[in-house]
CSV table of C-alpha atoms in Angstrom, one decimal:
chain,number,residue,atom,x,y,z
A,27,MET,CA,113.6,31.5,-111.7
A,28,THR,CA,111.9,35.0,-113.1
A,29,ILE,CA,114.3,38.2,-113.1
A,30,GLU,CA,112.6,41.4,-112.6
A,31,THR,CA,113.6,44.4,-114.5
A,32,GLN,CA,113.3,47.9,-114.5
A,33,GLY,CA,109.6,47.5,-113.3
A,34,ARG,CA,108.2,45.7,-116.3
A,35,VAL,CA,107.0,41.5,-116.1
A,36,PRO,CA,108.9,38.9,-115.4
A,37,ALA,CA,110.6,37.5,-117.6
A,38,GLU,CA,112.5,34.5,-117.9
A,39,PRO,CA,116.3,34.5,-119.6
A,40,GLU,CA,114.9,33.0,-123.0
A,41,LYS,CA,112.2,35.5,-123.3
A,42,LEU,CA,114.9,38.3,-122.7
A,43,GLN,CA,117.4,36.7,-125.3
A,44,ASP,CA,115.2,37.5,-127.6
A,45,GLN,CA,113.5,41.4,-127.3
A,46,MET,CA,117.8,41.5,-126.8
A,47,ASP,CA,117.8,40.0,-130.5
A,48,GLU,CA,115.2,41.7,-131.9
A,49,SER,CA,116.3,44.9,-130.4
A,50,ARG,CA,119.6,44.2,-132.0
A,51,SER,CA,118.1,43.3,-135.3
A,52,GLY,CA,115.9,47.0,-135.0
A,53,LEU,CA,118.9,48.3,-134.7
A,54,VAL,CA,121.6,46.7,-137.3
A,55,GLU,CA,118.2,47.0,-139.6
A,56,LYS,CA,118.4,51.4,-138.1
A,57,LEU,CA,122.0,51.7,-138.6
A,58,GLN,CA,122.1,49.9,-142.7
A,59,ASN,CA,118.9,52.8,-143.0
A,60,LEU,CA,120.6,55.6,-142.0
A,61,GLU,CA,124.4,54.2,-143.7
A,62,HIS,CA,122.2,54.6,-147.0
A,63,GLN,CA,120.3,58.0,-146.1
A,64,VAL,CA,124.0,59.2,-145.4
A,65,LEU,CA,125.9,57.7,-148.8
A,66,ASP,CA,122.3,58.9,-150.6
A,67,MET,CA,123.5,62.3,-148.8
A,68,VAL,CA,127.0,62.3,-150.0
A,69,HIS,CA,126.2,61.5,-153.5
A,70,ASP,CA,124.1,64.1,-153.7
A,71,ALA,CA,125.8,66.5,-152.6
A,72,SER,CA,129.0,65.5,-154.5
A,73,ASP,CA,127.1,65.7,-158.3
A,74,THR,CA,126.1,68.6,-156.9
A,75,VAL,CA,130.0,69.4,-156.7
A,76,ALA,CA,131.1,67.9,-160.1
A,77,GLN,CA,127.7,70.0,-161.9
A,78,THR,CA,128.6,74.0,-159.7
A,79,PHE,CA,132.0,72.2,-161.6
A,80,ASP,CA,131.8,71.3,-164.8
A,81,SER,CA,128.7,75.7,-165.0
A,82,VAL,CA,132.5,77.5,-163.4
A,83,LYS,CA,134.3,76.1,-165.8
A,84,GLN,CA,132.0,76.3,-168.7
A,85,THR,CA,131.9,80.0,-167.7
A,86,VAL,CA,135.4,80.5,-167.6
A,87,GLY,CA,135.5,79.7,-170.5
A,88,GLN,CA,133.2,81.4,-171.9
A,89,SER,CA,134.4,85.2,-170.6
A,90,VAL,CA,138.0,84.0,-171.5
A,91,ASP,CA,136.3,83.1,-175.3
A,92,ALA,CA,134.4,86.3,-174.8
A,93,VAL,CA,137.9,88.3,-173.9
A,94,HIS,CA,140.2,87.0,-176.5
A,95,ASP,CA,137.6,87.9,-179.2
A,96,ALA,CA,137.8,91.8,-178.0
A,97,VAL,CA,140.7,91.8,-177.7
A,98,LYS,CA,140.6,90.5,-181.5
A,99,ASP,CA,138.3,93.0,-182.4
A,100,THR,CA,140.3,96.1,-180.9
A,101,VAL,CA,143.9,95.6,-182.4
A,102,ALA,CA,142.0,95.1,-185.9
A,103,SER,CA,140.8,98.4,-184.9
A,104,ALA,CA,144.0,100.0,-183.9
A,105,ARG,CA,145.2,98.3,-186.7
A,106,HIS,CA,142.7,100.2,-189.3
A,107,ALA,CA,143.2,103.5,-188.0
A,108,LEU,CA,146.8,103.4,-187.8
A,109,ASP,CA,147.4,102.1,-191.4
A,110,ILE,CA,148.2,105.6,-192.4
A,111,GLY,CA,148.8,103.7,-196.6
A,112,HIS,CA,145.3,102.6,-196.5
A,113,HIS,CA,144.2,106.2,-195.6
A,114,VAL,CA,146.4,108.4,-198.3
A,115,ARG,CA,144.4,105.2,-200.8
A,116,GLU,CA,140.8,105.9,-199.8
A,117,HIS,CA,141.8,110.0,-199.0
A,118,PRO,CA,144.6,111.3,-201.8
A,119,ILE,CA,142.9,114.8,-201.6
A,120,LEU,CA,142.3,115.3,-198.2
A,121,ILE,CA,145.8,113.9,-197.9
A,122,PHE,CA,147.6,116.2,-200.2
A,123,ALA,CA,145.3,119.0,-198.9
A,124,GLY,CA,146.3,118.1,-195.0
A,125,ALA,CA,150.0,118.4,-196.4
A,126,VAL,CA,149.4,121.8,-198.1
A,127,VAL,CA,147.6,123.2,-195.2
A,128,LEU,CA,150.7,121.4,-192.7
A,129,GLY,CA,153.0,123.1,-194.9
A,130,PHE,CA,152.0,126.7,-194.9
A,131,ALA,CA,151.7,126.3,-190.8
A,132,CYS,CA,155.1,125.7,-190.6
A,133,GLY,CA,156.4,128.4,-193.2
A,134,LYS,CA,154.3,130.3,-190.9
A,135,LEU,CA,155.3,129.5,-187.7
A,136,LEU,CA,158.9,128.7,-188.4
A,137,PRO,CA,161.8,132.0,-188.1
A,138,ARG,CA,163.8,132.6,-191.2
A,139,THR,CA,167.0,132.4,-190.8
């Protein structure tokens, strides 16, 4: 007894079983290949994300260090600029002359009582 399948040559049950087994094994192989491709893509994406994270972490660390150094330099410059004792030691004649001029100006501007 033969069965005719959708316009194909009549096939015997054993032949049909063999064709089904071949189709099944072909599908299994294709699914395994697809699974490997998906796993490779996920692994590559994971590596890319990890590299990006490391790069961002390093860049942020460098930025924090740069800001820290800039603030430290600014504070040191401000301390130096406001260090009156240092300026008096470095330029005593200018400080004395400035004090004389300031005293003269105050004497002229303030009313006498």
